[in-house]
Amino acid sequence: MSISPNLSHFLSFFFLLLLLTIAAADESDLVADLLSLQSHSKSGVIHLHDHSISRFLTSTKPPRPYSLLVFFDAKHLHDNSELRLQDLHREFSLLSSSFITNNPNNGKLFLCDIEFKESQSTFSLFGVSSLPHIRLIGPDVKNPKDSEQMNQGDSSRLAESMAEFVQSRTQISVGPIHRPPFMSKTQLGFLIAFFLCWTPYFVKKVIAGETVFHDPKVWLAGSVFIYFFSVSGAMHNIIRKMPMFMVDRNDPSKLVFFYQGSGMQLGAEGFAVGFLYTVVGLLLAVMTHGLVKVKNVTAQRVIMISSILVCFWAVSKVVYLDNWKTGYGIHTFWPRSWS
């Protein structure tokens, strides 16, 4: 019994359509599963492991209907202040929750994390040898090692930088980052109530000139504090969340307060240099504003010479520490008429 050409073409077209339908159904199931996993996560970050990587990535032929942004984590390195893995993961989670808020039920991009001890084979599959490490796996990526790594400049900064990276590579708009408020509505309400109750008493004290703000010593102490805060790198420590000290890699029983190298500055070394700067500033203030009121010439000379020697010692220590840390030297140049 022979089959007519028309029937043969119809059966071929039917089977092809059936295969495409099955493939589309499989892809829809994958997206639905990812959306389900995303909904069960507080921040929307999907926790992956070796099996789920195989299911959603390596066993699924490209092009896939979604992209994955994967944060490679290692819980045993969370105590390492240089890596800042916990801080970066918080920013990554903030990126995920903001993306879901701005793009509900978006099945084109999913943010995931994976832990080293749970999925060491996946780390090898992607060729991850150092942290922090974030990779974007696009729909057309066949080999995981061909996926694009987010550079250190984007991954080490805030969620806004990560969002810019995602948008530039996927053309998917993340939208604004929704950071939690500094204080809750309840706390803000208590603060306003306290301020309203305290205002009449404060106004009365201001009119009578009996507040701490009328005391010159308070302004002097505040000026010294601001000067120290400015020259000690305290703002750098706050922004970068730098530790005061770190554990010596070669000898864990020792602590390192001064880090040799221009790539990082610990809080302790900033405060030490800031203290030396403050000593110099205070001595200069004493010589220019206080010493002129001393009537004894001998006392003036002794105090001035002592202050100059202390200033010279403090500045020489700052120069020495700068040379030890960065390798740059500072050379003196005498006037030509002196030679």
mmCIF file of C-alpha atoms in Angstrom:
data_model
loop_
_atom_site.group_PDB
_atom_site.id
_atom_site.type_symbol
_atom_site.label_atom_id
_atom_site.label_comp_id
_atom_site.label_asym_id
_atom_site.label_seq_id
_atom_site.Cartn_x
_atom_site.Cartn_y
_atom_site.Cartn_z
ATOM 1 C CA MET A 1 0.000 0.000 0.000
ATOM 2 C CA SER A 2 1.549 3.287 -1.072
ATOM 3 C CA ILE A 3 1.178 6.613 0.752
ATOM 4 C CA SER A 4 0.311 9.627 -1.312
ATOM 5 C CA PRO A 5 2.812 12.483 -1.385
ATOM 6 C CA ASN A 6 0.286 14.889 0.133
ATOM 7 C CA LEU A 7 -0.344 12.555 3.081
ATOM 8 C CA SER A 8 3.406 12.099 3.557
ATOM 9 C CA HIS A 9 3.965 15.843 3.657
ATOM 10 C CA PHE A 10 1.081 16.272 6.074
ATOM 11 C CA LEU A 11 2.464 13.624 8.459
ATOM 12 C CA SER A 12 5.937 15.175 8.340
ATOM 13 C CA PHE A 13 4.524 18.596 9.087
ATOM 14 C CA PHE A 14 2.366 17.135 11.905
ATOM 15 C CA PHE A 15 5.299 15.398 13.599
ATOM 16 C CA LEU A 16 7.459 18.512 13.261
ATOM 17 C CA LEU A 17 4.735 20.631 14.821
ATOM 18 C CA LEU A 18 4.360 18.056 17.613
ATOM 19 C CA LEU A 19 8.092 18.164 18.380
ATOM 20 C CA LEU A 20 8.073 21.965 18.448
ATOM 21 C CA THR A 21 5.062 21.927 20.757
ATOM 22 C CA ILE A 22 6.789 19.485 23.128
ATOM 23 C CA ALA A 23 9.975 21.607 23.128
ATOM 24 C CA ALA A 24 7.975 24.773 23.819
ATOM 25 C CA ALA A 25 6.129 22.983 26.637
ATOM 26 C CA ASP A 26 9.438 21.888 28.165
ATOM 27 C CA GLU A 27 10.740 25.461 28.010
ATOM 28 C CA SER A 28 7.533 26.747 29.571
ATOM 29 C CA ASP A 29 7.902 24.192 32.357
ATOM 30 C CA LEU A 30 11.455 25.376 33.039
ATOM 31 C CA VAL A 31 10.371 29.016 33.239
ATOM 32 C CA ALA A 32 7.419 28.052 35.460
ATOM 33 C CA ASP A 33 9.725 26.108 37.792
ATOM 34 C CA LEU A 34 12.147 29.020 37.997
ATOM 35 C CA LEU A 35 9.300 31.422 38.766
ATOM 36 C CA SER A 36 8.103 29.045 41.473
ATOM 37 C CA LEU A 37 11.557 28.845 43.052
ATOM 38 C CA GLN A 38 11.831 32.620 42.818
ATOM 39 C CA SER A 39 8.512 33.123 44.615
ATOM 40 C CA HIS A 40 9.659 30.927 47.531
ATOM 41 C CA SER A 41 12.760 33.079 48.083
ATOM 42 C CA LYS A 42 12.452 36.143 50.312
ATOM 43 C CA SER A 43 14.650 38.278 48.047
ATOM 44 C CA GLY A 44 13.883 36.411 44.838
ATOM 45 C CA VAL A 45 17.394 34.935 44.589
ATOM 46 C CA ILE A 46 17.144 31.285 43.536
ATOM 47 C CA HIS A 47 19.537 28.949 45.339
ATOM 48 C CA LEU A 48 21.045 26.514 42.832
ATOM 49 C CA HIS A 49 23.137 23.358 43.173
ATOM 50 C CA ASP A 50 24.743 20.866 40.803
ATOM 51 C CA HIS A 51 21.470 19.136 39.904
ATOM 52 C CA SER A 52 19.524 22.355 39.226
ATOM 53 C CA ILE A 53 22.432 23.754 37.163
ATOM 54 C CA SER A 54 22.222 20.627 35.026
ATOM 55 C CA ARG A 55 18.455 20.922 34.653
ATOM 56 C CA PHE A 56 18.197 24.639 33.912
ATOM 57 C CA LEU A 57 21.459 25.138 32.037
ATOM 58 C CA THR A 58 23.677 22.322 30.807
ATOM 59 C CA SER A 59 20.878 19.876 29.898
ATOM 60 C CA THR A 60 18.821 22.553 28.160
ATOM 61 C CA LYS A 61 19.881 23.243 24.609
ATOM 62 C CA PRO A 62 20.246 26.871 23.559
ATOM 63 C CA PRO A 63 18.608 29.146 22.820
ATOM 64 C CA ARG A 64 16.967 29.148 26.241
ATOM 65 C CA PRO A 65 14.062 31.512 26.926
ATOM 66 C CA TYR A 66 15.847 33.065 29.912
ATOM 67 C CA SER A 67 19.166 34.375 31.182
ATOM 68 C CA LEU A 68 20.753 33.540 34.541
ATOM 69 C CA LEU A 69 22.824 35.914 36.671
ATOM 70 C CA VAL A 70 24.714 33.680 39.121
ATOM 71 C CA PHE A 71 26.451 34.796 42.318
ATOM 72 C CA PHE A 72 29.156 32.329 43.355
ATOM 73 C CA ASP A 73 29.360 32.201 47.136
ATOM 74 C CA ALA A 74 31.464 30.451 49.798
ATOM 75 C CA LYS A 75 30.143 30.591 53.359
ATOM 76 C CA HIS A 76 33.476 29.592 54.871
ATOM 77 C CA LEU A 77 34.979 32.802 53.432
ATOM 78 C CA HIS A 78 32.356 35.163 54.861
ATOM 79 C CA ASP A 79 34.751 36.142 57.656
ATOM 80 C CA ASN A 80 37.309 37.363 55.123
ATOM 81 C CA SER A 81 36.841 41.133 55.202
ATOM 82 C CA GLU A 82 38.805 41.643 51.976
ATOM 83 C CA LEU A 83 36.299 39.668 49.888
ATOM 84 C CA ARG A 84 33.194 41.352 51.368
ATOM 85 C CA LEU A 85 31.053 38.426 50.199
ATOM 86 C CA GLN A 86 28.219 39.103 52.651
ATOM 87 C CA ASP A 87 27.999 42.766 51.667
ATOM 88 C CA LEU A 88 28.030 41.916 47.970
ATOM 89 C CA HIS A 89 25.395 39.220 48.452
ATOM 90 C CA ARG A 90 23.166 41.757 50.226
ATOM 91 C CA GLU A 91 23.532 44.108 47.249
ATOM 92 C CA PHE A 92 22.842 41.174 44.896
ATOM 93 C CA SER A 93 19.679 40.317 46.865
ATOM 94 C CA LEU A 94 18.624 43.962 46.737
ATOM 95 C CA LEU A 95 19.111 43.895 42.962
ATOM 96 C CA SER A 96 16.931 40.781 42.741
ATOM 97 C CA SER A 97 14.080 42.113 44.896
ATOM 98 C CA SER A 98 14.101 45.441 43.031
ATOM 99 C CA PHE A 99 14.012 43.695 39.646
ATOM 100 C CA ILE A 100 11.033 41.568 40.702
ATOM 101 C CA THR A 101 9.214 44.625 42.091
ATOM 102 C CA ASN A 102 9.781 46.595 38.886
ATOM 103 C CA ASN A 103 9.186 43.637 36.554
ATOM 104 C CA PRO A 104 6.602 41.247 38.077
ATOM 105 C CA ASN A 105 6.326 37.796 36.480
ATOM 106 C CA ASN A 106 9.264 38.479 34.193
ATOM 107 C CA GLY A 107 10.562 35.135 32.969
ATOM 108 C CA LYS A 108 13.520 36.423 30.949
ATOM 109 C CA LEU A 109 16.043 36.977 33.748
ATOM 110 C CA PHE A 110 16.589 35.086 36.997
ATOM 111 C CA LEU A 111 19.115 35.914 39.713
ATOM 112 C CA CYS A 112 20.643 32.887 41.418
ATOM 113 C CA ASP A 113 23.359 32.002 43.898
ATOM 114 C CA ILE A 114 25.400 28.855 44.379
ATOM 115 C CA GLU A 115 27.537 27.776 47.327
ATOM 116 C CA PHE A 116 31.016 26.295 46.955
ATOM 117 C CA LYS A 117 30.819 23.394 49.431
ATOM 118 C CA GLU A 118 27.438 22.300 48.068
ATOM 119 C CA SER A 119 28.381 22.526 44.375
ATOM 120 C CA GLN A 120 32.110 22.229 43.828
ATOM 121 C CA SER A 121 31.631 20.588 40.440
ATOM 122 C CA THR A 122 29.675 23.624 39.219
ATOM 123 C CA PHE A 123 32.524 25.904 40.276
ATOM 124 C CA SER A 124 34.851 23.737 38.160
ATOM 125 C CA LEU A 125 32.338 23.729 35.304
ATOM 126 C CA PHE A 126 32.453 27.543 35.151
ATOM 127 C CA GLY A 127 36.186 27.708 35.872
ATOM 128 C CA VAL A 128 35.684 29.800 39.020
ATOM 129 C CA SER A 129 38.963 30.005 40.942
ATOM 130 C CA SER A 130 38.549 33.220 42.932
ATOM 131 C CA LEU A 131 35.829 35.230 44.639
ATOM 132 C CA PRO A 132 33.876 37.473 44.383
ATOM 133 C CA HIS A 133 32.598 36.081 41.104
ATOM 134 C CA ILE A 134 29.342 36.836 39.268
ATOM 135 C CA ARG A 135 28.481 35.445 35.831
ATOM 136 C CA LEU A 136 25.764 36.191 33.302
ATOM 137 C CA ILE A 137 24.679 33.146 31.304
ATOM 138 C CA GLY A 138 22.768 34.318 28.251
ATOM 139 C CA PRO A 139 20.181 32.310 26.291
ATOM 140 C CA ASP A 140 22.681 31.332 23.550
ATOM 141 C CA VAL A 141 25.581 30.226 25.769
ATOM 142 C CA LYS A 142 26.573 26.605 25.147
ATOM 143 C CA ASN A 143 29.739 26.275 27.218
ATOM 144 C CA PRO A 144 29.395 27.708 30.758
ATOM 145 C CA LYS A 145 32.981 28.991 30.577
ATOM 146 C CA ASP A 146 31.941 31.163 27.619
ATOM 147 C CA SER A 147 29.466 33.078 29.786
ATOM 148 C CA GLU A 148 30.390 36.645 30.685
ATOM 149 C CA GLN A 149 31.915 37.451 34.052
ATOM 150 C CA MET A 150 30.973 40.709 35.738
ATOM 151 C CA ASN A 151 34.173 42.677 36.222
ATOM 152 C CA GLN A 152 35.410 43.547 39.692
ATOM 153 C CA GLY A 153 34.514 47.215 39.252
ATOM 154 C CA ASP A 154 30.810 46.391 38.842
ATOM 155 C CA SER A 155 30.576 43.514 41.318
ATOM 156 C CA SER A 156 32.466 45.247 44.128
ATOM 157 C CA ARG A 157 30.190 48.287 44.101
ATOM 158 C CA LEU A 158 26.499 48.739 44.853
ATOM 159 C CA ALA A 159 23.416 47.178 43.309
ATOM 160 C CA GLU A 160 23.101 50.134 40.914
ATOM 161 C CA SER A 161 26.364 49.145 39.187
ATOM 162 C CA MET A 162 25.205 45.540 38.889
ATOM 163 C CA ALA A 163 21.944 46.764 37.359
ATOM 164 C CA GLU A 164 23.843 48.787 34.762
ATOM 165 C CA PHE A 165 25.865 45.685 33.820
ATOM 166 C CA VAL A 166 22.720 43.566 33.419
ATOM 167 C CA GLN A 167 20.939 46.185 31.330
ATOM 168 C CA SER A 168 23.930 46.745 29.044
ATOM 169 C CA ARG A 169 24.339 43.017 28.346
ATOM 170 C CA THR A 170 20.734 41.777 28.194
ATOM 171 C CA GLN A 171 18.826 44.935 27.184
ATOM 172 C CA ILE A 172 16.475 44.134 30.081
ATOM 173 C CA SER A 173 15.669 47.119 32.258
ATOM 174 C CA VAL A 174 16.093 46.405 35.959
ATOM 175 C CA GLY A 175 14.495 49.664 37.047
ATOM 176 C CA PRO A 176 15.212 51.707 40.163
ATOM 177 C CA ILE A 177 16.796 50.030 43.189
ATOM 178 C CA HIS A 178 14.411 50.015 46.169
ATOM 179 C CA ARG A 179 16.528 50.309 49.291
ATOM 180 C CA PRO A 180 14.862 49.853 52.687
ATOM 181 C CA PRO A 181 14.197 53.105 54.579
ATOM 182 C CA PHE A 182 16.675 54.278 57.188
ATOM 183 C CA MET A 183 14.028 53.900 59.892
ATOM 184 C CA SER A 184 10.552 52.417 60.094
ATOM 185 C CA LYS A 185 7.362 54.461 60.291
ATOM 186 C CA THR A 186 7.009 53.585 63.980
ATOM 187 C CA GLN A 187 10.512 54.771 64.777
ATOM 188 C CA LEU A 188 9.940 57.949 62.763
ATOM 189 C CA GLY A 189 6.704 58.589 64.661
ATOM 190 C CA PHE A 190 8.432 58.240 68.055
ATOM 191 C CA LEU A 191 11.202 60.554 66.881
ATOM 192 C CA ILE A 192 8.744 63.250 65.773
ATOM 193 C CA ALA A 193 6.790 62.974 69.042
ATOM 194 C CA PHE A 194 9.985 63.286 71.084
ATOM 195 C CA PHE A 195 11.083 66.298 69.031
ATOM 196 C CA LEU A 196 7.735 68.077 69.513
ATOM 197 C CA CYS A 197 7.819 67.487 73.274
ATOM 198 C CA TRP A 198 11.428 68.617 73.602
ATOM 199 C CA THR A 199 11.183 71.728 71.366
ATOM 200 C CA PRO A 200 9.667 74.163 73.956
ATOM 201 C CA TYR A 201 12.352 73.276 76.512
ATOM 202 C CA PHE A 202 15.087 73.682 73.895
ATOM 203 C CA VAL A 203 13.759 77.071 72.729
ATOM 204 C CA LYS A 204 13.692 78.290 76.329
ATOM 205 C CA LYS A 205 17.323 77.252 76.850
ATOM 206 C CA VAL A 206 18.414 78.870 73.568
ATOM 207 C CA ILE A 207 16.826 82.187 74.496
ATOM 208 C CA ALA A 208 18.501 82.052 77.925
ATOM 209 C CA GLY A 209 21.871 81.151 76.360
ATOM 210 C CA GLU A 210 22.263 78.057 78.534
ATOM 211 C CA THR A 211 22.808 75.344 75.919
ATOM 212 C CA VAL A 212 26.028 73.454 75.192
ATOM 213 C CA PHE A 213 26.164 75.264 71.874
ATOM 214 C CA HIS A 214 26.945 78.467 73.731
ATOM 215 C CA ASP A 215 30.081 76.930 75.253
ATOM 216 C CA PRO A 216 33.252 77.731 73.231
ATOM 217 C CA LYS A 217 34.912 74.529 74.503
ATOM 218 C CA VAL A 218 32.263 72.445 72.745
ATOM 219 C CA TRP A 219 32.971 74.193 69.438
ATOM 220 C CA LEU A 220 36.708 73.701 69.969
ATOM 221 C CA ALA A 221 36.266 69.980 70.652
ATOM 222 C CA GLY A 222 33.941 69.663 67.642
ATOM 223 C CA SER A 223 36.462 71.385 65.370
ATOM 224 C CA VAL A 224 39.241 69.032 66.497
ATOM 225 C CA PHE A 225 36.972 66.029 65.951
ATOM 226 C CA ILE A 226 36.013 67.145 62.435
ATOM 227 C CA TYR A 227 39.664 67.731 61.605
ATOM 228 C CA PHE A 228 40.618 64.267 62.873
ATOM 229 C CA PHE A 229 37.651 62.681 61.057
ATOM 230 C CA SER A 230 38.736 64.349 57.821
ATOM 231 C CA VAL A 231 42.430 63.416 57.871
ATOM 232 C CA SER A 232 42.116 59.909 59.332
ATOM 233 C CA GLY A 233 40.201 58.382 56.425
ATOM 234 C CA ALA A 234 37.163 57.670 58.624
ATOM 235 C CA MET A 235 34.752 58.374 55.749
ATOM 236 C CA HIS A 236 36.666 55.884 53.580
ATOM 237 C CA ASN A 237 36.319 53.280 56.339
ATOM 238 C CA ILE A 238 32.578 53.887 56.589
ATOM 239 C CA ILE A 239 31.929 53.774 52.838
ATOM 240 C CA ARG A 240 34.152 50.762 52.192
ATOM 241 C CA LYS A 241 33.344 49.154 55.565
ATOM 242 C CA MET A 242 37.020 48.583 56.196
ATOM 243 C CA PRO A 243 38.030 46.648 59.346
ATOM 244 C CA MET A 244 40.287 48.162 61.991
ATOM 245 C CA PHE A 245 42.691 45.219 61.641
ATOM 246 C CA MET A 246 42.952 41.812 59.998
ATOM 247 C CA VAL A 247 44.405 38.403 60.804
ATOM 248 C CA ASP A 248 47.889 37.663 59.516
ATOM 249 C CA ARG A 249 47.663 35.130 56.680
ATOM 250 C CA ASN A 250 51.020 33.580 57.533
ATOM 251 C CA ASP A 251 50.356 33.437 61.288
ATOM 252 C CA PRO A 252 46.649 33.418 62.279
ATOM 253 C CA SER A 253 47.616 34.100 65.920
ATOM 254 C CA LYS A 254 48.840 37.599 64.967
ATOM 255 C CA LEU A 255 46.884 40.692 63.987
ATOM 256 C CA VAL A 256 47.863 43.114 61.220
ATOM 257 C CA PHE A 257 47.174 46.802 61.884
ATOM 258 C CA PHE A 258 49.227 48.212 58.982
ATOM 259 C CA TYR A 259 48.748 46.681 55.526
ATOM 260 C CA GLN A 260 51.745 47.008 53.214
ATOM 261 C CA GLY A 261 50.483 47.857 49.743
ATOM 262 C CA SER A 262 48.529 50.667 48.116
ATOM 263 C CA GLY A 263 45.504 48.498 47.320
ATOM 264 C CA MET A 264 43.906 48.662 50.760
ATOM 265 C CA GLN A 265 43.989 50.751 53.927
ATOM 266 C CA LEU A 266 42.938 49.383 57.311
ATOM 267 C CA GLY A 267 41.104 51.526 59.817
ATOM 268 C CA ALA A 268 43.896 51.420 62.406
ATOM 269 C CA GLU A 269 46.537 52.849 60.081
ATOM 270 C CA GLY A 270 44.220 55.653 59.018
ATOM 271 C CA PHE A 271 43.543 56.567 62.638
ATOM 272 C CA ALA A 272 47.276 56.422 63.457
ATOM 273 C CA VAL A 273 48.177 58.824 60.652
ATOM 274 C CA GLY A 274 45.164 60.992 61.495
ATOM 275 C CA PHE A 275 46.355 61.203 65.100
ATOM 276 C CA LEU A 276 49.797 62.406 63.942
ATOM 277 C CA TYR A 277 48.193 65.028 61.691
ATOM 278 C CA THR A 278 45.974 66.168 64.581
ATOM 279 C CA VAL A 279 48.980 66.522 66.898
ATOM 280 C CA VAL A 280 50.694 68.742 64.334
ATOM 281 C CA GLY A 281 47.550 70.808 63.831
ATOM 282 C CA LEU A 282 47.010 71.316 67.565
ATOM 283 C CA LEU A 283 50.650 72.323 68.131
ATOM 284 C CA LEU A 284 50.441 74.857 65.288
ATOM 285 C CA ALA A 285 47.255 76.260 66.824
ATOM 286 C CA VAL A 286 48.961 76.517 70.227
ATOM 287 C CA MET A 287 51.962 78.333 68.736
ATOM 288 C CA THR A 288 49.909 80.800 66.684
ATOM 289 C CA HIS A 289 47.092 81.516 69.152
ATOM 290 C CA GLY A 290 48.257 80.558 72.617
ATOM 291 C CA LEU A 291 51.991 81.073 72.692
ATOM 292 C CA VAL A 292 51.709 84.749 71.739
ATOM 293 C CA LYS A 293 49.972 85.393 75.085
ATOM 294 C CA VAL A 294 52.913 84.042 77.115
ATOM 295 C CA LYS A 295 54.970 86.980 78.424
ATOM 296 C CA ASN A 296 58.070 84.978 79.407
ATOM 297 C CA VAL A 297 60.383 84.933 76.356
ATOM 298 C CA THR A 298 62.337 81.902 77.606
ATOM 299 C CA ALA A 299 59.128 79.902 78.038
ATOM 300 C CA GLN A 300 58.029 80.950 74.551
ATOM 301 C CA ARG A 301 61.253 79.676 73.008
ATOM 302 C CA VAL A 302 61.223 76.378 74.920
ATOM 303 C CA ILE A 303 57.610 75.652 73.986
ATOM 304 C CA MET A 304 58.166 76.659 70.343
ATOM 305 C CA ILE A 305 61.319 74.559 69.906
ATOM 306 C CA SER A 306 59.654 71.568 71.612
ATOM 307 C CA SER A 307 56.567 71.936 69.400
ATOM 308 C CA ILE A 308 58.693 72.168 66.227
ATOM 309 C CA LEU A 309 60.616 69.005 67.208
ATOM 310 C CA VAL A 310 57.382 67.093 67.889
ATOM 311 C CA CYS A 311 55.916 68.308 64.564
ATOM 312 C CA PHE A 312 59.071 67.241 62.731
ATOM 313 C CA TRP A 313 58.900 63.802 64.374
ATOM 314 C CA ALA A 314 55.193 63.383 63.499
ATOM 315 C CA VAL A 315 55.657 64.432 59.870
ATOM 316 C CA SER A 316 58.710 62.177 59.485
ATOM 317 C CA LYS A 317 56.628 59.233 60.765
ATOM 318 C CA VAL A 318 53.905 59.979 58.216
ATOM 319 C CA VAL A 319 56.509 60.146 55.420
ATOM 320 C CA TYR A 320 58.087 56.888 56.602
ATOM 321 C CA LEU A 321 54.717 55.067 56.721
ATOM 322 C CA ASP A 322 53.801 56.365 53.259
ATOM 323 C CA ASN A 323 57.106 55.155 51.847
ATOM 324 C CA TRP A 324 56.738 51.752 53.568
ATOM 325 C CA LYS A 325 53.158 51.308 52.330
ATOM 326 C CA THR A 326 53.376 52.572 48.756
ATOM 327 C CA GLY A 327 57.097 52.469 47.945
ATOM 328 C CA TYR A 328 57.075 56.109 46.878
ATOM 329 C CA GLY A 329 59.824 58.277 48.320
ATOM 330 C CA ILE A 330 59.696 61.955 49.278
ATOM 331 C CA HIS A 331 62.892 63.916 48.660
ATOM 332 C CA THR A 332 63.876 67.290 50.055
ATOM 333 C CA PHE A 333 65.075 70.065 47.778
ATOM 334 C CA TRP A 334 67.145 72.904 49.201
ATOM 335 C CA PRO A 335 67.180 76.404 47.644
ATOM 336 C CA ARG A 336 70.021 76.882 45.184
ATOM 337 C CA SER A 337 71.391 79.792 47.201
ATOM 338 C CA TRP A 338 71.964 77.395 50.128
ATOM 339 C CA SER A 339 74.296 75.094 48.191
#
